[in-house]
PDB file of C-alpha atoms and ligand atoms in Angstrom:
ATOM      1  CA  MET O 221      21.636  17.678  -1.279  1.00 40.00           C
ATOM      2  CA  GLY O 222      22.227  14.458  -3.189  1.00 42.00           C
ATOM      3  CA  TRP O 223      19.448  11.965  -3.391  1.00 46.00           C
ATOM      4  CA  ASN O 224      21.361   9.291  -1.520  1.00 51.00           C
ATOM      5  CA  ALA O 225      23.128  11.375   1.081  1.00 53.00           C
ATOM      6  CA  MET O 226      23.718   8.989   3.937  1.00 56.00           C
ATOM      7  CA  ALA O 227      23.059  10.218   7.447  1.00 53.00           C
ATOM      8  CA  TYR O 228      24.485   7.088   8.969  1.00 64.00           C
ATOM      9  CA  ALA O 229      24.496   3.362   8.323  1.00 75.00           C
ATOM     10  CA  ASP O 230      22.679   0.721  10.343  1.00 84.00           C
ATOM     11  CA  PRO O 231      20.231   2.957  12.158  1.00 93.00           C
ATOM     12  CA  PHE O 232      18.400  -0.073  13.535  1.00 95.00           C
ATOM     13  CA  GLU O 233      18.082  -0.737  17.246  1.00 96.00           C
ATOM     14  CA  ILE O 234      17.020  -4.316  17.869  1.00 97.00           C
ATOM     15  CA  VAL O 235      14.803  -4.384  20.944  1.00 98.00           C
ATOM     16  CA  ASP O 236      13.377  -7.863  20.319  1.00 98.00           C
ATOM     17  CA  PRO O 237      14.810 -10.574  18.015  1.00 98.00           C
ATOM     18  CA  ARG O 238      11.603 -10.438  15.971  1.00 98.00           C
ATOM     19  CA  PHE O 239      12.766  -7.110  14.578  1.00 98.00           C
ATOM     20  CA  ARG O 240      15.711  -8.744  12.768  1.00 97.00           C
ATOM     21  CA  ALA O 241      13.315 -10.018  10.106  1.00 97.00           C
ATOM     22  CA  TYR O 242      12.544  -6.433   9.104  1.00 98.00           C
ATOM     23  CA  ALA O 243      15.829  -4.581   9.528  1.00 96.00           C
ATOM     24  CA  ILE O 244      18.403  -4.519   6.745  1.00 92.00           C
ATOM     25  CA  PRO O 245      21.690  -3.692   8.497  1.00 83.00           C
ATOM     26  CA  ILE O 246      23.426  -2.653   5.274  1.00 87.00           C
ATOM     27  CA  ALA O 247      20.601  -0.246   4.429  1.00 89.00           C
ATOM     28  CA  GLY O 248      21.420   3.156   5.817  1.00 92.00           C
ATOM     29  CA  LEU O 249      19.257   6.055   6.754  1.00 95.00           C
ATOM     30  CA  GLU O 250      19.296   8.421   3.787  1.00 95.00           C
ATOM     31  CA  THR O 251      18.671  12.131   4.010  1.00 95.00           C
ATOM     32  CA  LEU O 252      16.633  13.112   0.961  1.00 97.00           C
ATOM     33  CA  HIS O 253      16.040  16.751   1.787  1.00 97.00           C
ATOM     34  CA  THR O 254      16.471  19.231   4.566  1.00 96.00           C
ATOM     35  CA  GLY O 255      15.474  22.794   5.365  1.00 96.00           C
ATOM     36  CA  MET O 256      11.878  22.345   6.466  1.00 97.00           C
ATOM     37  CA  ARG O 257      10.463  23.878   9.616  1.00 97.00           C
ATOM     38  CA  TRP O 258       8.192  20.960  10.491  1.00 97.00           C
ATOM     39  CA  ALA O 259       7.804  18.126   8.002  1.00 98.00           C
ATOM     40  CA  GLU O 260       4.609  16.074   8.139  1.00 98.00           C
ATOM     41  CA  GLY O 261       2.044  14.206   6.076  1.00 98.00           C
ATOM     42  CA  PRO O 262       4.117  12.094   3.660  1.00 98.00           C
ATOM     43  CA  VAL O 263       2.214  10.261   0.916  1.00 98.00           C
ATOM     44  CA  TYR O 264       3.732   8.259  -1.943  1.00 98.00           C
ATOM     45  CA  PHE O 265       2.541   8.386  -5.549  1.00 97.00           C
ATOM     46  CA  ALA O 266       3.676   5.199  -7.280  1.00 95.00           C
ATOM     47  CA  ASP O 267       2.259   6.367 -10.611  1.00 95.00           C
ATOM     48  CA  MET O 268       4.249   9.598 -10.553  1.00 96.00           C
ATOM     49  CA  ARG O 269       7.271   8.185  -8.701  1.00 97.00           C
ATOM     50  CA  CYS O 270       7.173  10.944  -6.165  1.00 98.00           C
ATOM     51  CA  LEU O 271       6.545  11.661  -2.521  1.00 98.00           C
ATOM     52  CA  ILE O 272       4.461  14.607  -1.441  1.00 98.00           C
ATOM     53  CA  TRP O 273       4.630  15.939   2.082  1.00 98.00           C
ATOM     54  CA  SER O 274       3.835  19.015   4.146  1.00 98.00           C
ATOM     55  CA  ASP O 275       6.130  21.643   5.623  1.00 98.00           C
ATOM     56  CA  ILE O 276       3.531  23.052   7.971  1.00 98.00           C
ATOM     57  CA  PRO O 277       5.020  26.305   9.341  1.00 97.00           C
ATOM     58  CA  ASN O 278       6.394  27.172   5.896  1.00 97.00           C
ATOM     59  CA  ASN O 279       2.849  26.856   4.536  1.00 98.00           C
ATOM     60  CA  ARG O 280       3.740  24.615   1.629  1.00 98.00           C
ATOM     61  CA  LEU O 281       3.497  21.127   0.222  1.00 98.00           C
ATOM     62  CA  MET O 282       6.746  19.644  -1.068  1.00 98.00           C
ATOM     63  CA  ARG O 283       7.498  17.019  -3.698  1.00 98.00           C
ATOM     64  CA  TRP O 284      10.460  14.686  -3.991  1.00 98.00           C
ATOM     65  CA  CYS O 285      11.014  13.048  -7.382  1.00 98.00           C
ATOM     66  CA  GLU O 286      12.157   9.449  -7.154  1.00 97.00           C
ATOM     67  CA  GLU O 287      13.679   9.471 -10.647  1.00 95.00           C
ATOM     68  CA  THR O 288      15.982  12.438 -10.143  1.00 96.00           C
ATOM     69  CA  GLY O 289      16.046  13.179  -6.435  1.00 96.00           C
ATOM     70  CA  ALA O 290      14.902  16.705  -7.172  1.00 97.00           C
ATOM     71  CA  VAL O 291      12.807  18.446  -4.552  1.00 98.00           C
ATOM     72  CA  SER O 292      10.437  21.246  -5.386  1.00 98.00           C
ATOM     73  CA  VAL O 293       7.467  23.074  -3.940  1.00 98.00           C
ATOM     74  CA  PHE O 294       4.337  21.183  -4.962  1.00 98.00           C
ATOM     75  CA  ARG O 295       1.912  23.735  -3.609  1.00 98.00           C
ATOM     76  CA  ALA O 296       2.824  27.100  -2.156  1.00 97.00           C
ATOM     77  CA  ASP O 297       0.296  28.603   0.223  1.00 96.00           C
ATOM     78  CA  SER O 298      -1.017  25.182   1.238  1.00 98.00           C
ATOM     79  CA  ASN O 299      -3.239  26.608   3.980  1.00 98.00           C
ATOM     80  CA  PHE O 300      -0.741  25.126   6.421  1.00 98.00           C
ATOM     81  CA  ALA O 301      -1.483  21.599   5.230  1.00 98.00           C
ATOM     82  CA  ASN O 302      -0.662  18.735   7.561  1.00 98.00           C
ATOM     83  CA  GLY O 303      -1.657  15.092   6.925  1.00 98.00           C
ATOM     84  CA  ASN O 304      -2.076  13.685   3.419  1.00 98.00           C
ATOM     85  CA  ALA O 305      -3.452  10.480   1.925  1.00 98.00           C
ATOM     86  CA  ARG O 306      -4.719   9.129  -1.384  1.00 97.00           C
ATOM     87  CA  ASP O 307      -8.202   7.870  -2.038  1.00 97.00           C
ATOM     88  CA  PRO O 308      -8.976   4.706  -4.059  1.00 95.00           C
ATOM     89  CA  GLN O 309      -9.039   6.824  -7.230  1.00 96.00           C
ATOM     90  CA  GLY O 310      -5.540   8.091  -6.458  1.00 96.00           C
ATOM     91  CA  ARG O 311      -6.586  11.613  -5.594  1.00 98.00           C
ATOM     92  CA  LEU O 312      -4.689  13.574  -2.969  1.00 98.00           C
ATOM     93  CA  VAL O 313      -6.633  14.136   0.255  1.00 98.00           C
ATOM     94  CA  THR O 314      -5.236  16.830   2.530  1.00 98.00           C
ATOM     95  CA  CYS O 315      -5.799  18.172   6.040  1.00 98.00           C
ATOM     96  CA  GLU O 316      -5.511  21.954   6.159  1.00 98.00           C
ATOM     97  CA  HIS O 317      -4.880  23.784   9.429  1.00 98.00           C
ATOM     98  CA  ARG O 318      -5.539  27.408   8.541  1.00 97.00           C
ATOM     99  CA  THR O 319      -8.752  26.764   6.660  1.00 98.00           C
ATOM    100  CA  ARG O 320      -9.720  24.050   9.178  1.00 98.00           C
ATOM    101  CA  ARG O 321     -10.849  21.632   6.511  1.00 98.00           C
ATOM    102  CA  VAL O 322     -10.160  18.428   4.612  1.00 98.00           C
ATOM    103  CA  THR O 323      -9.825  18.771   0.868  1.00 98.00           C
ATOM    104  CA  ARG O 324      -9.398  16.604  -2.213  1.00 98.00           C
ATOM    105  CA  THR O 325      -7.291  17.604  -5.198  1.00 98.00           C
ATOM    106  CA  GLU O 326      -9.031  16.589  -8.417  1.00 98.00           C
ATOM    107  CA  PRO O 327      -7.238  15.337 -11.560  1.00 96.00           C
ATOM    108  CA  ASP O 328      -7.696  18.769 -13.147  1.00 97.00           C
ATOM    109  CA  GLY O 329      -6.059  20.463 -10.174  1.00 97.00           C
ATOM    110  CA  THR O 330      -9.147  22.001  -8.652  1.00 98.00           C
ATOM    111  CA  ILE O 331      -9.681  21.551  -4.943  1.00 98.00           C
ATOM    112  CA  THR O 332     -12.883  20.138  -3.492  1.00 97.00           C
ATOM    113  CA  VAL O 333     -13.742  20.762   0.163  1.00 98.00           C
ATOM    114  CA  LEU O 334     -14.735  17.443   1.732  1.00 98.00           C
ATOM    115  CA  ALA O 335     -15.399  18.710   5.262  1.00 98.00           C
ATOM    116  CA  ASP O 336     -14.998  21.986   7.118  1.00 98.00           C
ATOM    117  CA  SER O 337     -17.711  21.917   9.777  1.00 98.00           C
ATOM    118  CA  TYR O 338     -19.688  19.605  11.993  1.00 98.00           C
ATOM    119  CA  ARG O 339     -23.280  20.475  12.859  1.00 97.00           C
ATOM    120  CA  GLY O 340     -22.708  24.073  11.829  1.00 97.00           C
ATOM    121  CA  LYS O 341     -19.483  24.562  13.790  1.00 98.00           C
ATOM    122  CA  ARG O 342     -16.056  24.827  12.254  1.00 98.00           C
ATOM    123  CA  LEU O 343     -13.657  21.947  12.689  1.00 98.00           C
ATOM    124  CA  ASN O 344     -10.631  22.557  14.934  1.00 98.00           C
ATOM    125  CA  SER O 345      -7.734  21.815  12.589  1.00 98.00           C
ATOM    126  CA  PRO O 346      -7.764  18.442  10.812  1.00 98.00           C
ATOM    127  CA  ASN O 347      -4.433  16.792  11.469  1.00 98.00           C
ATOM    128  CA  ASP O 348      -4.121  13.404   9.827  1.00 98.00           C
ATOM    129  CA  VAL O 349      -6.207  11.385   7.419  1.00 98.00           C
ATOM    130  CA  VAL O 350      -6.567   7.891   6.034  1.00 98.00           C
ATOM    131  CA  VAL O 351      -8.932   6.654   3.324  1.00 98.00           C
ATOM    132  CA  LYS O 352     -10.510   3.211   3.679  1.00 97.00           C
ATOM    133  CA  SER O 353     -10.794   0.976   0.620  1.00 96.00           C
ATOM    134  CA  ASP O 354     -14.530   1.730   0.497  1.00 96.00           C
ATOM    135  CA  GLY O 355     -13.720   5.402  -0.075  1.00 97.00           C
ATOM    136  CA  THR O 356     -14.667   6.697   3.376  1.00 98.00           C
ATOM    137  CA  VAL O 357     -12.310   9.356   4.725  1.00 98.00           C
ATOM    138  CA  TRP O 358     -11.256   9.071   8.366  1.00 98.00           C
ATOM    139  CA  PHE O 359      -9.501  11.990  10.030  1.00 98.00           C
ATOM    140  CA  THR O 360      -8.518  13.415  13.400  1.00 98.00           C
ATOM    141  CA  ASP O 361      -9.314  16.946  14.542  1.00 98.00           C
ATOM    142  CA  PRO O 362      -7.108  18.125  17.426  1.00 98.00           C
ATOM    143  CA  THR O 363      -6.437  21.790  18.157  1.00 97.00           C
ATOM    144  CA  TYR O 364      -2.765  22.108  17.188  1.00 97.00           C
ATOM    145  CA  GLY O 365      -3.502  24.212  14.112  1.00 96.00           C
ATOM    146  CA  ILE O 366      -5.544  26.787  16.030  1.00 96.00           C
ATOM    147  CA  SER O 367      -3.417  26.965  19.179  1.00 94.00           C
ATOM    148  CA  ALA O 368      -0.815  29.254  17.553  1.00 93.00           C
ATOM    149  CA  ASP O 369      -0.333  31.134  14.322  1.00 94.00           C
ATOM    150  CA  TYR O 370       2.871  29.159  13.742  1.00 94.00           C
ATOM    151  CA  GLU O 371       1.027  26.062  12.535  1.00 93.00           C
ATOM    152  CA  GLY O 372      -2.044  27.684  11.021  1.00 94.00           C
ATOM    153  CA  GLY O 373      -4.046  30.418  12.670  1.00 94.00           C
ATOM    154  CA  LYS O 374      -4.763  31.097  16.314  1.00 95.00           C
ATOM    155  CA  ALA O 375      -8.465  30.739  16.929  1.00 96.00           C
ATOM    156  CA  THR O 376     -11.003  29.522  19.429  1.00 96.00           C
ATOM    157  CA  SER O 377     -12.386  26.024  19.122  1.00 97.00           C
ATOM    158  CA  GLU O 378     -16.058  25.966  18.183  1.00 98.00           C
ATOM    159  CA  LEU O 379     -16.540  22.287  18.921  1.00 98.00           C
ATOM    160  CA  ASP O 380     -16.914  20.848  22.390  1.00 95.00           C
ATOM    161  CA  GLY O 381     -14.349  18.153  21.766  1.00 96.00           C
ATOM    162  CA  ARG O 382     -11.469  16.887  19.692  1.00 98.00           C
ATOM    163  CA  TYR O 383     -13.071  14.219  17.620  1.00 98.00           C
ATOM    164  CA  VAL O 384     -12.177  11.508  15.177  1.00 98.00           C
ATOM    165  CA  PHE O 385     -14.435  11.723  12.137  1.00 98.00           C
ATOM    166  CA  ARG O 386     -15.559   9.491   9.311  1.00 98.00           C
ATOM    167  CA  LEU O 387     -16.655  11.217   6.145  1.00 98.00           C
ATOM    168  CA  ASP O 388     -18.664   9.520   3.440  1.00 96.00           C
ATOM    169  CA  PRO O 389     -17.758  11.508   0.320  1.00 91.00           C
ATOM    170  CA  ARG O 390     -20.708  10.058  -1.592  1.00 91.00           C
ATOM    171  CA  ASP O 391     -23.251  12.022   0.423  1.00 92.00           C
ATOM    172  CA  GLY O 392     -21.041  14.284   2.539  1.00 93.00           C
ATOM    173  CA  THR O 393     -22.135  12.710   5.800  1.00 96.00           C
ATOM    174  CA  LEU O 394     -19.718  13.522   8.621  1.00 98.00           C
ATOM    175  CA  THR O 395     -19.897  11.244  11.647  1.00 98.00           C
ATOM    176  CA  VAL O 396     -18.035  11.266  14.966  1.00 98.00           C
ATOM    177  CA  VAL O 397     -16.497   7.831  15.424  1.00 98.00           C
ATOM    178  CA  ALA O 398     -14.517   8.568  18.604  1.00 98.00           C
ATOM    179  CA  ASP O 399     -15.012  11.362  21.124  1.00 98.00           C
ATOM    180  CA  ASP O 400     -12.817  10.463  24.092  1.00 98.00           C
ATOM    181  CA  PHE O 401      -9.402  11.683  22.953  1.00 98.00           C
ATOM    182  CA  VAL O 402      -7.393  14.541  24.431  1.00 98.00           C
ATOM    183  CA  GLN O 403      -5.647  15.200  21.096  1.00 98.00           C
ATOM    184  CA  PRO O 404      -6.296  12.579  18.411  1.00 98.00           C
ATOM    185  CA  ASN O 405      -3.450  12.526  15.919  1.00 98.00           C
ATOM    186  CA  GLY O 406      -2.118   9.840  13.563  1.00 98.00           C
ATOM    187  CA  LEU O 407      -4.331   6.980  12.428  1.00 98.00           C
ATOM    188  CA  ALA O 408      -4.022   3.879  10.251  1.00 98.00           C
ATOM    189  CA  PHE O 409      -5.944   0.718   9.481  1.00 97.00           C
ATOM    190  CA  SER O 410      -4.709  -2.827   9.984  1.00 97.00           C
ATOM    191  CA  PRO O 411      -4.055  -4.661   6.687  1.00 96.00           C
ATOM    192  CA  ASP O 412      -7.569  -6.162   6.559  1.00 96.00           C
ATOM    193  CA  GLU O 413      -9.159  -2.923   7.835  1.00 96.00           C
ATOM    194  CA  SER O 414     -10.732  -4.756  10.764  1.00 97.00           C
ATOM    195  CA  ARG O 415      -8.837  -2.490  13.152  1.00 97.00           C
ATOM    196  CA  LEU O 416      -8.245   1.221  13.256  1.00 98.00           C
ATOM    197  CA  TYR O 417      -5.292   2.462  15.281  1.00 98.00           C
ATOM    198  CA  ILE O 418      -5.441   6.048  16.537  1.00 98.00           C
ATOM    199  CA  ALA O 419      -2.760   7.966  18.422  1.00 98.00           C
ATOM    200  CA  ASP O 420      -3.538  10.296  21.301  1.00 98.00           C
ATOM    201  CA  SER O 421      -0.765  12.868  21.645  1.00 97.00           C
ATOM    202  CA  GLY O 422      -2.328  14.897  24.453  1.00 95.00           C
ATOM    203  CA  TRP O 423       1.027  14.820  26.219  1.00 95.00           C
ATOM    204  CA  ILE O 424       2.584  17.184  23.632  1.00 92.00           C
ATOM    205  CA  GLY O 425       2.918  20.732  24.876  1.00 90.00           C
ATOM    206  CA  VAL O 426       1.661  19.779  28.305  1.00 92.00           C
ATOM    207  CA  GLY O 427       4.187  17.228  29.527  1.00 92.00           C
ATOM    208  CA  GLU O 428       1.496  14.990  30.924  1.00 93.00           C
ATOM    209  CA  GLY O 429      -1.483  13.136  29.581  1.00 95.00           C
ATOM    210  CA  PRO O 430      -1.801  10.446  26.942  1.00 97.00           C
ATOM    211  CA  ARG O 431       0.985   9.517  24.568  1.00 97.00           C
ATOM    212  CA  HIS O 432      -0.272   6.227  23.330  1.00 98.00           C
ATOM    213  CA  ILE O 433      -1.863   4.367  20.425  1.00 98.00           C
ATOM    214  CA  ARG O 434      -5.296   2.823  20.806  1.00 98.00           C
ATOM    215  CA  ALA O 435      -6.878   0.022  18.755  1.00 98.00           C
ATOM    216  CA  PHE O 436     -10.512   0.031  17.717  1.00 98.00           C
ATOM    217  CA  GLU O 437     -12.515  -2.728  16.120  1.00 98.00           C
ATOM    218  CA  VAL O 438     -14.091  -1.537  12.856  1.00 98.00           C
ATOM    219  CA  ARG O 439     -17.590  -2.948  12.606  1.00 98.00           C
ATOM    220  CA  ALA O 440     -19.289  -3.792   9.311  1.00 96.00           C
ATOM    221  CA  ASP O 441     -21.286  -0.551   9.501  1.00 96.00           C
ATOM    222  CA  ASN O 442     -18.071   1.478   9.911  1.00 97.00           C
ATOM    223  CA  THR O 443     -18.674   2.276  13.572  1.00 98.00           C
ATOM    224  CA  LEU O 444     -15.917   1.628  16.090  1.00 98.00           C
ATOM    225  CA  ALA O 445     -15.820  -0.545  19.190  1.00 98.00           C
ATOM    226  CA  GLY O 446     -13.207  -1.089  21.865  1.00 98.00           C
ATOM    227  CA  GLY O 447     -10.369   1.386  21.883  1.00 98.00           C
ATOM    228  CA  ALA O 448      -7.951  -0.166  24.343  1.00 98.00           C
ATOM    229  CA  VAL O 449      -4.453   1.257  24.553  1.00 98.00           C
ATOM    230  CA  VAL O 450      -2.097  -1.052  22.657  1.00 98.00           C
ATOM    231  CA  THR O 451       1.118   0.775  23.442  1.00 98.00           C
ATOM    232  CA  GLN O 452       2.644   3.817  25.044  1.00 98.00           C
ATOM    233  CA  VAL O 453       5.105   5.735  22.883  1.00 97.00           C
ATOM    234  CA  SER O 454       8.069   7.579  24.388  1.00 96.00           C
ATOM    235  CA  PRO O 455      10.342   9.489  24.307  1.00 96.00           C
ATOM    236  CA  HIS O 456       8.076  12.325  23.312  1.00 96.00           C
ATOM    237  CA  ALA O 457       4.752  11.041  21.925  1.00 95.00           C
ATOM    238  CA  PRO O 458       3.223   9.348  18.896  1.00 97.00           C
ATOM    239  CA  ASP O 459       2.252  11.580  15.978  1.00 97.00           C
ATOM    240  CA  GLY O 460       1.746   9.902  12.579  1.00 98.00           C
ATOM    241  CA  PHE O 461       2.307   6.217  11.867  1.00 98.00           C
ATOM    242  CA  ARG O 462       1.708   3.506   9.262  1.00 98.00           C
ATOM    243  CA  VAL O 463       1.084  -0.237   9.296  1.00 98.00           C
ATOM    244  CA  ASP O 464       2.996  -2.829   7.271  1.00 98.00           C
ATOM    245  CA  GLY O 465       1.666  -5.974   5.613  1.00 97.00           C
ATOM    246  CA  ASP O 466       2.353  -8.057   8.737  1.00 97.00           C
ATOM    247  CA  GLY O 467       0.299  -5.637  10.804  1.00 98.00           C
ATOM    248  CA  ASN O 468       3.250  -4.023  12.573  1.00 98.00           C
ATOM    249  CA  ILE O 469       2.857  -0.368  13.554  1.00 98.00           C
ATOM    250  CA  TRP O 470       5.681   1.941  12.472  1.00 98.00           C
ATOM    251  CA  SER O 471       5.243   5.019  14.643  1.00 98.00           C
ATOM    252  CA  SER O 472       6.873   8.388  14.947  1.00 98.00           C
ATOM    253  CA  ALA O 473       8.590   9.062  18.277  1.00 98.00           C
ATOM    254  CA  GLY O 474      11.056  11.439  19.863  1.00 97.00           C
ATOM    255  CA  ASP O 475      14.095   9.338  18.972  1.00 97.00           C
ATOM    256  CA  GLY O 476      13.049   8.123  15.545  1.00 98.00           C
ATOM    257  CA  VAL O 477      10.614   5.464  14.367  1.00 98.00           C
ATOM    258  CA  HIS O 478       9.379   2.682  16.639  1.00 98.00           C
ATOM    259  CA  CYS O 479       8.132  -0.669  15.378  1.00 98.00           C
ATOM    260  CA  TYR O 480       5.358  -2.277  17.424  1.00 98.00           C
ATOM    261  CA  THR O 481       3.712  -5.634  16.834  1.00 98.00           C
ATOM    262  CA  PRO O 482      -0.091  -5.634  16.381  1.00 97.00           C
ATOM    263  CA  SER O 483      -0.374  -6.396  20.092  1.00 95.00           C
ATOM    264  CA  GLY O 484       1.837  -3.454  20.994  1.00 97.00           C
ATOM    265  CA  ASP O 485       5.236  -4.973  21.725  1.00 98.00           C
ATOM    266  CA  LEU O 486       8.100  -2.631  20.889  1.00 98.00           C
ATOM    267  CA  ILE O 487      10.453  -4.810  18.846  1.00 98.00           C
ATOM    268  CA  GLY O 488      12.796  -2.275  17.297  1.00 98.00           C
ATOM    269  CA  LYS O 489      13.629   1.275  16.351  1.00 98.00           C
ATOM    270  CA  ILE O 490      14.988   3.231  13.438  1.00 97.00           C
ATOM    271  CA  LEU O 491      17.117   5.858  15.113  1.00 96.00           C
ATOM    272  CA  VAL O 492      16.794   9.272  13.494  1.00 96.00           C
ATOM    273  CA  PRO O 493      18.886  12.311  14.485  1.00 94.00           C
ATOM    274  CA  GLU O 494      15.792  14.402  15.242  1.00 96.00           C
ATOM    275  CA  ARG O 495      12.203  14.049  16.355  1.00 97.00           C
ATOM    276  CA  VAL O 496       9.917  12.330  13.855  1.00 98.00           C
ATOM    277  CA  GLY O 497       6.441  13.550  12.938  1.00 98.00           C
ATOM    278  CA  ASN O 498       5.176  10.981  10.462  1.00 98.00           C
ATOM    279  CA  VAL O 499       6.126   8.175   8.083  1.00 98.00           C
ATOM    280  CA  ALA O 500       4.867   6.578   4.870  1.00 98.00           C
ATOM    281  CA  PHE O 501       5.726   3.450   2.939  1.00 98.00           C
ATOM    282  CA  GLY O 502       6.599   3.937  -0.701  1.00 97.00           C
ATOM    283  CA  GLY O 503       8.790   2.993  -3.585  1.00 96.00           C
ATOM    284  CA  PRO O 504       7.712   0.586  -6.342  1.00 94.00           C
ATOM    285  CA  ALA O 505       7.802  -2.339  -3.872  1.00 95.00           C
ATOM    286  CA  ARG O 506       6.409  -0.319  -0.950  1.00 96.00           C
ATOM    287  CA  ASN O 507       9.450  -1.439   1.026  1.00 97.00           C
ATOM    288  CA  ARG O 508      10.921   1.989   1.625  1.00 98.00           C
ATOM    289  CA  LEU O 509       9.890   3.960   4.666  1.00 98.00           C
ATOM    290  CA  PHE O 510       9.862   7.718   4.158  1.00 98.00           C
ATOM    291  CA  ILE O 511      10.373   9.544   7.427  1.00 98.00           C
ATOM    292  CA  CYS O 512       9.451  13.149   8.125  1.00 98.00           C
ATOM    293  CA  GLY O 513      11.866  14.368  10.772  1.00 97.00           C
ATOM    294  CA  HIS O 514      11.551  17.823  12.229  1.00 94.00           C
ATOM    295  CA  THR O 515      13.544  19.580   9.518  1.00 97.00           C
ATOM    296  CA  SER O 516      14.449  16.791   7.115  1.00 97.00           C
ATOM    297  CA  LEU O 517      13.046  14.040   4.952  1.00 98.00           C
ATOM    298  CA  TYR O 518      14.696  10.656   5.447  1.00 97.00           C
ATOM    299  CA  ALA O 519      14.219   7.234   3.910  1.00 97.00           C
ATOM    300  CA  VAL O 520      15.281   3.707   4.743  1.00 97.00           C
ATOM    301  CA  PHE O 521      14.674   0.388   3.021  1.00 97.00           C
ATOM    302  CA  LEU O 522      13.010  -2.314   5.115  1.00 98.00           C
ATOM    303  CA  ASN O 523      12.376  -6.000   4.635  1.00 98.00           C
ATOM    304  CA  THR O 524       8.624  -5.452   4.769  1.00 98.00           C
ATOM    305  CA  ARG O 525       5.995  -3.732   2.693  1.00 97.00           C
ATOM    306  CA  GLY O 526       3.410  -1.115   3.504  1.00 97.00           C
ATOM    307  CA  ALA O 527      -0.039  -2.548   3.998  1.00 94.00           C
ATOM    308  CA  VAL O 528      -1.746  -0.021   1.787  1.00 77.00           C
ATOM    309  CA  ARG O 529      -1.012   0.307  -1.904  1.00 62.00           C
ATOM    310  CA  PRO O 530      -0.320   4.007  -2.447  1.00 51.00           C
TER     311      PRO O 530
HETATM  312 MG1   MG F  27      -0.026  14.536  13.093  1.00 76.75          MG
END
């Protein structure tokens, strides 16, 4: 498929006039690749002009080259990788379902295990990850990767909860920062890292329960406070999301990508022809939103920039 194959033009739904500042009506939704089973975990590499993302049930990491539009398998047998991020040194950090761990890919290609257990018990199946500017690795650990072989490997949970963790890679300390989620999922910091947003997608597969995004205050010692719900997300439920430089939350949803203000007002949507699992800002100006739909990778240019430099 061509690199600029257009799904359809003007995919923007203006819910609130504030969204007009971000939407570019002449910028269409482009389909960059298709043929995945469940796309997730997009992360942009400005230095290599590429996007890496996961195709979870196909057990592989994919790579899209910005220069040529070529798509290739970045890593076969990815241990059913899900969420991806980069650390301040630019290294790829990956959540793996089957091996129930978070790993880091070193510059020489070797893989370092950052976390695979908590107090002697295996993690459930790390789902999504974000790295703070101080190098700490924050990730969610719901049970999706051990609930069926399709997304990893069916297994029994060893932990007594589905936690959100903070890992300090300097000494390997793993700390629970939130323990009251049904299924913690996507997470992202506000531009100044004073807030951490975390999605609870407990509704998925059950048809009831939370499908919202909560906001926590990040204290100076990297503990969390608060945790009020800032917005519900429907149709379907929130999975992964990212924050732009103005603090807006760009979240996956059943009908595409929703844009919420920092206080949780839905101001607009990017309509996508299938359910969305995650998004990432990228491109040299960080003004292009890469969208992992169910089977396809999409992209759209926005009049805003991702908060985090990839
Ligand atoms: Mg997720």
